Coordinates of C-alpha atoms in Angstrom, one line a residue:
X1 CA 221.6 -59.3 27.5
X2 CA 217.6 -59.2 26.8
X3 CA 216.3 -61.8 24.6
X4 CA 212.3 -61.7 25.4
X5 CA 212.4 -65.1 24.8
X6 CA 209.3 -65.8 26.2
X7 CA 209.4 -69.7 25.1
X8 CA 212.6 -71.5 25.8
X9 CA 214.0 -75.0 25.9
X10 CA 215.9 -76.4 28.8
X11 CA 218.5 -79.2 28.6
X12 CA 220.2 -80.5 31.7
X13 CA 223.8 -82.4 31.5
X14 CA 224.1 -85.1 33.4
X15 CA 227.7 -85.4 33.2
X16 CA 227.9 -89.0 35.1
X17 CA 228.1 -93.0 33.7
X18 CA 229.1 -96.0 35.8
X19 CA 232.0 -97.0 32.9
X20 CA 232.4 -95.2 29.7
X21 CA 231.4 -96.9 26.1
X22 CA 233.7 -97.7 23.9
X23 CA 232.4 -94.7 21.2
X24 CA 231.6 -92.1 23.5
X25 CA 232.4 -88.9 22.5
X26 CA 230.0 -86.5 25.5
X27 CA 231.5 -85.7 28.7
X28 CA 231.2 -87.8 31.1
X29 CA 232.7 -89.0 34.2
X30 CA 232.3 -91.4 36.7
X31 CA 229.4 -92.0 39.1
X32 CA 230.0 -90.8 42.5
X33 CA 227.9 -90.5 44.9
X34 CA 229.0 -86.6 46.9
X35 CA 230.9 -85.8 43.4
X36 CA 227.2 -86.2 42.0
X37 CA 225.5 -84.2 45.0
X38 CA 227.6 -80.9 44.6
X39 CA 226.7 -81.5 40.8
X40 CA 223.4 -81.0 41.8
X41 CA 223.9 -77.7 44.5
X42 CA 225.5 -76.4 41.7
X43 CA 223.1 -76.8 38.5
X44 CA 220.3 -75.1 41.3
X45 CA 222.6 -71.9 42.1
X46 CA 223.4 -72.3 38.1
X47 CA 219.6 -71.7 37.0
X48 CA 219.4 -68.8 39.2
X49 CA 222.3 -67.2 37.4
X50 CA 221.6 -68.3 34.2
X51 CA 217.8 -66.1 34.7
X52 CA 219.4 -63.1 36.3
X53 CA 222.1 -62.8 33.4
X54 CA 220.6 -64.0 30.2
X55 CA 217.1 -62.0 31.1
X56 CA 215.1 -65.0 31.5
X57 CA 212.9 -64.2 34.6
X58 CA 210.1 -64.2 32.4
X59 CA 210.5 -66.7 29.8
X60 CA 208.3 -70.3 30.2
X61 CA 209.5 -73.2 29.3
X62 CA 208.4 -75.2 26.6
X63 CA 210.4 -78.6 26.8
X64 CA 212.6 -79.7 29.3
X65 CA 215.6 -82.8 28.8
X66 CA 217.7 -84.3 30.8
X67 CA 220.7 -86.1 29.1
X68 CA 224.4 -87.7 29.7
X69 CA 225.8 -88.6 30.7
X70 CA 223.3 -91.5 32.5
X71 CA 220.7 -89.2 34.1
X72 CA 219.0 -92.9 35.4
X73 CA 222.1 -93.2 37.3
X74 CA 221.0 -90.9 39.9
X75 CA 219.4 -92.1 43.1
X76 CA 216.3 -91.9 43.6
X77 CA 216.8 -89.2 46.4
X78 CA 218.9 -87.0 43.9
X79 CA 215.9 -87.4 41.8
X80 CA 213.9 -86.2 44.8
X81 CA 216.0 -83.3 45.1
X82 CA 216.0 -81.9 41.5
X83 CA 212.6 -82.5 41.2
X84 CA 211.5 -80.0 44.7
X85 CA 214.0 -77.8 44.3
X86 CA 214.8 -77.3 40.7
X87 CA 211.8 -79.0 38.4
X88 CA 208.7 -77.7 40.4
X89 CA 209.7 -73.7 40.5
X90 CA 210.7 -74.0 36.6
X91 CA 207.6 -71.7 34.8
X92 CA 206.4 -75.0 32.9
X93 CA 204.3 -73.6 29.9
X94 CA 200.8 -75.9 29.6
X95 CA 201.5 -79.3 27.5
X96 CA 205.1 -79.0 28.1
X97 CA 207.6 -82.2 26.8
X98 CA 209.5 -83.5 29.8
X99 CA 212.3 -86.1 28.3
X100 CA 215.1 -88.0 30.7
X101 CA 217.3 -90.4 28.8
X102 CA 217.5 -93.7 30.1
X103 CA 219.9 -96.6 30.2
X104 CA 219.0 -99.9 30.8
X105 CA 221.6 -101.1 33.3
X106 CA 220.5 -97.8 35.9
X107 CA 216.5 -98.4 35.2
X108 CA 214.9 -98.3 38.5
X109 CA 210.7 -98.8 38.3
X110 CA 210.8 -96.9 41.4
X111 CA 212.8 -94.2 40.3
X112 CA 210.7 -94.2 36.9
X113 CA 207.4 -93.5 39.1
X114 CA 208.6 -90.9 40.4
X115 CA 209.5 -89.2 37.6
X116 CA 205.8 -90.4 36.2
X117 CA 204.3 -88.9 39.3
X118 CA 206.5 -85.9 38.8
X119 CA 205.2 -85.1 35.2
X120 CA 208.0 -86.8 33.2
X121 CA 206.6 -87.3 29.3
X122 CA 208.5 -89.2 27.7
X123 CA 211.3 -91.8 28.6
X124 CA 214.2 -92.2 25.8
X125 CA 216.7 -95.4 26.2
X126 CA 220.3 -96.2 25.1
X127 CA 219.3 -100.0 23.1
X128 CA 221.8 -99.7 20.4
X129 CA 221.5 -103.0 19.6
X130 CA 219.6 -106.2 20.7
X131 CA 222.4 -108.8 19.9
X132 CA 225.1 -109.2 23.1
X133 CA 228.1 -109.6 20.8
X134 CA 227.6 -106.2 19.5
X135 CA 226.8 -104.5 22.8
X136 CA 229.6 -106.2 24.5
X137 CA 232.2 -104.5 21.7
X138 CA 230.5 -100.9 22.2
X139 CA 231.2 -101.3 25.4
X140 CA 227.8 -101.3 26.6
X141 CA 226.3 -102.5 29.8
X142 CA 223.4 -104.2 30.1
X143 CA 222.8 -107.5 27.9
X144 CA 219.9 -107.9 25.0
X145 CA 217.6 -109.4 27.7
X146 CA 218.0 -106.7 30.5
X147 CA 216.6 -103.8 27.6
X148 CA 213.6 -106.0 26.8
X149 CA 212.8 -106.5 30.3
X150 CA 213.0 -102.9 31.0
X151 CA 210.6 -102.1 27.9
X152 CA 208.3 -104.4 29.5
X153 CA 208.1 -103.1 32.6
X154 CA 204.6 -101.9 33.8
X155 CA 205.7 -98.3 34.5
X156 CA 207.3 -97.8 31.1
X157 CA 204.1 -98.4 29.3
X158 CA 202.5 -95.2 31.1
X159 CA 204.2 -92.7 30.1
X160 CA 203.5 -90.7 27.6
X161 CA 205.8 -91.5 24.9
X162 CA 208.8 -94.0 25.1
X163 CA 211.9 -93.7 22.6
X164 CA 214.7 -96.1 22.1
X165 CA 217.9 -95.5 20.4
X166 CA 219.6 -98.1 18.2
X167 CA 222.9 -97.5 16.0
X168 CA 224.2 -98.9 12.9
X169 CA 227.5 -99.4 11.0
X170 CA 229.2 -100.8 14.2
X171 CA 231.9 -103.2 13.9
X172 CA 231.2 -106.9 12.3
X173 CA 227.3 -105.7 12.4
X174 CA 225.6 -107.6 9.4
X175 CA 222.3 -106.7 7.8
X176 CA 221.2 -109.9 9.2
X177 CA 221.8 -108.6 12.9
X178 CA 220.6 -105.1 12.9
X179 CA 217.0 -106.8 11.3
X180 CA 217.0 -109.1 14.1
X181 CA 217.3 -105.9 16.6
X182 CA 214.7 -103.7 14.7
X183 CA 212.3 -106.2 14.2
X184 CA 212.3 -107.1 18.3
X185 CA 212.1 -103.8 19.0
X186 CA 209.1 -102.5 16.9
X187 CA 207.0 -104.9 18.0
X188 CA 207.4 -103.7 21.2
X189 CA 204.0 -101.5 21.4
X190 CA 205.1 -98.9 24.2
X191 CA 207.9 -97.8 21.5
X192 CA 206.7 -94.5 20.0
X193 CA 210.0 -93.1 18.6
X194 CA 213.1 -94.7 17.4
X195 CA 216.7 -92.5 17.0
X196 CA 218.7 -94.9 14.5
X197 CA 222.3 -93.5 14.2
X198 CA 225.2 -94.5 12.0
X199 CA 228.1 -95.2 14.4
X200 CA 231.0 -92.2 13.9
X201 CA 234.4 -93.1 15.0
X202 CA 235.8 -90.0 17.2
X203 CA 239.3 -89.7 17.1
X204 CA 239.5 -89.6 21.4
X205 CA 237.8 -92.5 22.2
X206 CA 238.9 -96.3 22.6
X207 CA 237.3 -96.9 19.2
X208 CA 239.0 -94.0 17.4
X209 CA 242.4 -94.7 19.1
X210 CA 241.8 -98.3 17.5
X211 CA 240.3 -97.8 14.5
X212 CA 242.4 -99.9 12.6
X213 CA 241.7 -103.2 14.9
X214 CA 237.8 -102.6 14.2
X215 CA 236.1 -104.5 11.3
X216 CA 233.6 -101.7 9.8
X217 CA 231.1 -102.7 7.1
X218 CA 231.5 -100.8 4.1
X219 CA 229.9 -97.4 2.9
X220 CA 227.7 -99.4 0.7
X221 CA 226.4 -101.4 3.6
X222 CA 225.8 -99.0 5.5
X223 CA 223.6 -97.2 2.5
X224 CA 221.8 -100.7 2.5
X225 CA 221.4 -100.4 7.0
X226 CA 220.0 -97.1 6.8
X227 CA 217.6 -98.3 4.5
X228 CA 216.9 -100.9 6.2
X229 CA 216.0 -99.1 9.2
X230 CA 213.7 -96.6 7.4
X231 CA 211.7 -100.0 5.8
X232 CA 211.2 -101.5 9.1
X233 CA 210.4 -98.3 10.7
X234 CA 208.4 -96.8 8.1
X235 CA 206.1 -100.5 8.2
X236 CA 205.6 -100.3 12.0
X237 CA 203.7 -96.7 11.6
X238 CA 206.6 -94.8 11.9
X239 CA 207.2 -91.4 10.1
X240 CA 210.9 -90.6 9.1
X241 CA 211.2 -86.4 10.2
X242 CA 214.5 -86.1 10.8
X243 CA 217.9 -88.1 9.5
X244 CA 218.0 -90.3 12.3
X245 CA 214.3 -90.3 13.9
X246 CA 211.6 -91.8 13.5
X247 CA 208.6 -91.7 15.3
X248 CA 204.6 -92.5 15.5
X249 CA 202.4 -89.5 14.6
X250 CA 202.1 -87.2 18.1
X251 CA 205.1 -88.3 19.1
X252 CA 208.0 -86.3 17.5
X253 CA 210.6 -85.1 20.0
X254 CA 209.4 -81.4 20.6
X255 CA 213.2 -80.6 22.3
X256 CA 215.2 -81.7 19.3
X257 CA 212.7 -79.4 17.0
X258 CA 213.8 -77.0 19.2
X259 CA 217.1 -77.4 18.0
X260 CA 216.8 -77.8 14.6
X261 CA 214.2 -74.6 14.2
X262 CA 216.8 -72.2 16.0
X263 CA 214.9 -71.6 19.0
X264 CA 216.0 -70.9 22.4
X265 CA 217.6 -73.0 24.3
X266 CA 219.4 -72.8 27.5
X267 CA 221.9 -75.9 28.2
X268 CA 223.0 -76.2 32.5
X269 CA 225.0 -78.3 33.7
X270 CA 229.4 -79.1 32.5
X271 CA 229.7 -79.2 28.7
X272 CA 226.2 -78.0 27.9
X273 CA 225.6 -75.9 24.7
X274 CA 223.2 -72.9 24.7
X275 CA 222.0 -70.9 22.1
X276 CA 220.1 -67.3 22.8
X277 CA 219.4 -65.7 19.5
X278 CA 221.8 -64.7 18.3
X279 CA 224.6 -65.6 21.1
X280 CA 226.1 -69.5 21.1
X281 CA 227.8 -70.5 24.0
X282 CA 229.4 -73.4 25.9
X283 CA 230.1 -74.5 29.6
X284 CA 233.2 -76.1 31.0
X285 CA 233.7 -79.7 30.1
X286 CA 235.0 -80.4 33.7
X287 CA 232.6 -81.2 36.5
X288 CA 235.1 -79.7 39.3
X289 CA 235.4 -76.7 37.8
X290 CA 232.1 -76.5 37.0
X291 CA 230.9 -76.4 40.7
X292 CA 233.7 -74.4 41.7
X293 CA 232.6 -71.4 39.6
X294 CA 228.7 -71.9 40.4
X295 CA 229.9 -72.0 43.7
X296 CA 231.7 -68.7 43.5
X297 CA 228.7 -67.6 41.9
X298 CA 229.6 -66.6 38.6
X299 CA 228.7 -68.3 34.9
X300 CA 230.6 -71.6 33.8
X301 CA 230.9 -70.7 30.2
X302 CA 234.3 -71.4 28.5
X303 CA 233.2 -70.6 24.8
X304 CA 230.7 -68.5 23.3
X305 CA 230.4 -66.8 19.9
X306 CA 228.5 -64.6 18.3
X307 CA 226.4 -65.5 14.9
X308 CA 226.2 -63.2 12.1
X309 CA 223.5 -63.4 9.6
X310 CA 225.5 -65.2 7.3
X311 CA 225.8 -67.9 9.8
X312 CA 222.4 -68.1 10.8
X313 CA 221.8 -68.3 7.0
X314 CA 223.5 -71.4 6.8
X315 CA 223.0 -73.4 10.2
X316 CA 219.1 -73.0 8.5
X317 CA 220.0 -74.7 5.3
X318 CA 222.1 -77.1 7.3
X319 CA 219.6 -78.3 9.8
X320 CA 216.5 -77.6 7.6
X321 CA 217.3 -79.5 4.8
X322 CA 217.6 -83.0 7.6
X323 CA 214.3 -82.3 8.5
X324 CA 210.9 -84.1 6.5
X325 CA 209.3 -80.6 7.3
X326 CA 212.4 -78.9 5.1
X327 CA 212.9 -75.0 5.0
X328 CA 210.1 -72.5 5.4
X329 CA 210.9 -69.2 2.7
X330 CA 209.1 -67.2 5.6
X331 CA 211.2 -68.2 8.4
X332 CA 213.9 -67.7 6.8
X333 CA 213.7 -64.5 5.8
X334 CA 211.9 -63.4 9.0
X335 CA 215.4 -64.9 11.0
X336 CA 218.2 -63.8 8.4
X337 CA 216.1 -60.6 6.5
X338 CA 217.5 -62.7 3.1
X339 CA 215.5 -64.6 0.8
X340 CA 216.1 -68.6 0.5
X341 CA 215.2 -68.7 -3.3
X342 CA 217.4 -66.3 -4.1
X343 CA 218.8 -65.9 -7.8
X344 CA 222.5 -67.3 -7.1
X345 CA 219.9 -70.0 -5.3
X346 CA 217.3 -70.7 -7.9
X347 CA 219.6 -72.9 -10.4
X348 CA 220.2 -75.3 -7.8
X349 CA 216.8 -76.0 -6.2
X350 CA 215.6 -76.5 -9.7
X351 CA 218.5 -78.9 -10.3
X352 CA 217.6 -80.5 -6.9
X353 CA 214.1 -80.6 -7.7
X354 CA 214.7 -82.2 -11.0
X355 CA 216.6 -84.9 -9.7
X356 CA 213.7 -85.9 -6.9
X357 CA 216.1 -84.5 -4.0
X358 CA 213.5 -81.6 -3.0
X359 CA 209.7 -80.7 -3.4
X360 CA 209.0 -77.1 -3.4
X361 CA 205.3 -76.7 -2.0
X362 CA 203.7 -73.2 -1.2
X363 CA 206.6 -71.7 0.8
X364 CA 208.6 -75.1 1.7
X365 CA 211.6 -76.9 -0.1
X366 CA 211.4 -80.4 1.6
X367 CA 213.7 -82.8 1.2
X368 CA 212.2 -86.4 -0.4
X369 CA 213.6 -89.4 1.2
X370 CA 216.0 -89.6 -1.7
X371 CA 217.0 -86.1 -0.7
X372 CA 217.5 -87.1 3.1
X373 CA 220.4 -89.4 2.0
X374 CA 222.0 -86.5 0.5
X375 CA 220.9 -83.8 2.7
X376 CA 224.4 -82.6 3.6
X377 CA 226.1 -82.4 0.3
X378 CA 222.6 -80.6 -1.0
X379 CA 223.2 -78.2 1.7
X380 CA 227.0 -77.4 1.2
X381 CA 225.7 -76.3 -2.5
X382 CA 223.5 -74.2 -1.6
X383 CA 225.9 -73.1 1.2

């Protein structure tokens, strides 16, 4: 399998939490101290395979993430250990985006210089709310006044670029408490980026098996939370690029643009996705079985499919139209050989366009921020 990528993206799972919250849909399990060192044997042997099969020996990477999972759960001498044996022999490319996902509870400053010293970017942490009510009934750890105090640490405030996530809709959330949370947070100055996602009830977790018990504000509040969020965030400097993120100019998160412009990306680790043009694929969502098949040298993969152009066609509508910078007729064309605008097209994006959902400039239809809200539905039309 040759791709040539010569650029690729690199996302690590970190498939381990101290307790799971109460939403959590990723795979995770829990902390464990040789459980969590084998993980680690096993994502190094994993890379090596990973170049040898999927023709990567000479690809560079552009952005590297580690996510949970609670990658600041590690010690720092599993940090230590990734970082010599894995991190420095990786083919950085020049300006690369390091990113490692954060929780408050696991912050260590010394583990955080480290990564500083190490090259680490940008630092991303798991808020989701400043009011202890609320992070007690996700299920969440650490208290209002451990995240601020981690903020505030010294060491945060030099790197690069900090990010926080918060979420909305959560049960017996008011307008009233989600203002409170954004406006402490955006006055914190070392905050560059802000995710802000509406809570989604999955069917297998504590909140989905008790849907019924939770008190969820309804779909018209939640229009008036998201909009809400974009205010606040939008008067702090903050530019609105994606659905959920937000973030000060310079500071857009290179690895989820990745993502969302199909480009390479190589996930390692249990349950990590990967897509190599035009191959999807999937790794086992079981830490055990994961090292046992690294171990015996061959690929964890459980799933992978292939994407036709048709496919391709629409994951670019899908993704494109969630993004500020919108869908690119070039692009398109250059990755599905079919033209956006296309006649059983044209009808709709002029509807769109007349009803202030979509700009068309030069060779971009951009969502406006009236569009955003109904980015989805526009995009199962023009699916």
């Amino acid at each position: 399998m040759n791709h040539n990528a010569n650029t690729l993206s690199l996302y690590i799972h970190i498939p381990f939490c101290v307790s799971k919250c109460r939403y959590c849909d990723f795979y995770s399990v829990t902390y464990n101290e040789s459980l969590s060192d084998a993980f680690i044997d096993a994502l190094l042997v994993e890379w090596e395979l990973a170049k040898t099969n999927y023709s990567l020996e000479n690809a560079s990477i552009a952005t590297l993430y580690f996510g949970g999972g609670t990658p600041s759960m590690l010690s720092l001498k599993q940090w230590e250990k990734i970082i010599k044996n894995f991190v420095q022999k990786l083919p950085l490319l020049d300006g690369y985006e390091w990113s490692i996902e954060c929780n408050p509870d696991s912050f260590s400053a010394e583990t955080a210089r480290l990564w500083l010293d190490s090259g680490v970017t940008r630092l991303t942490f798991g808020v989701q709310s400043l009011i202890d009510g609320e992070l007690t009934t996700l299920g969440r750890r650490h208290s209002s006044r451990r995240a601020l105090e981690v903020l505030c640490e010294p060491v945060v405030g030099r790197f690069a670029s900090i990010g926080v996530d918060l979420m909305y809709g959560l049960p017996w959330q008011t307008l009233t408490s989600l203002d409170a949370s954004l406006t402490r947070l955006l006055s914190i100055t070392t905050i560059k980026h802000l995710s802000a996602y509406e809570l989604s009830v999955a069917a297998n977790t504590p909140f989905g098996r008790h849907a019924e018990l939770l008190r969820l504000p309804e779909d018209d509040e939640i229009a008036k939370m998201s909009e809400l969020v974009k205010q606040k965030a939008t008067a702090s400097g903050l530019t609105h690029y994606e659905i959920s993120n937000y973030a000060l100019s310079g500071h857009q998160c290179a690895h989820n643009k990745a993502y969302w412009r199909h480009k390479p990306y190589l996930g390692l680790g249990p349950a990590a996705h990967s897509y190599l043009p035009t191959r999807r694929f999937s790794n086992v969502k079981n830490v055990g079985e994961y090292i046992a098949r690294i171990s015996a040298r061959t690929l964890a993969s459980d799933f992978t499919e292939t994407l036709d152009v048709a496919a391709v066609a629409r994951e670019m509508v899908l993704l494109g139209l969630r993004t500020a910078e919108g869908i690119s007729e070039d692009v398109f064309r250059s990755m599905t050989g079919l033209d956006f605008a296309s006649m059983s097209r044209i009808s709709l994006l002029d509807k769109f366009v007349h009803q202030g959902m979509l700009i068309h400039t030069s060779s971009y239809w951009r969502p406006t921020d009236k569009g955003m809200l109904f980015a989805d539905a526009m995009a199962r039309d023009l699916i």
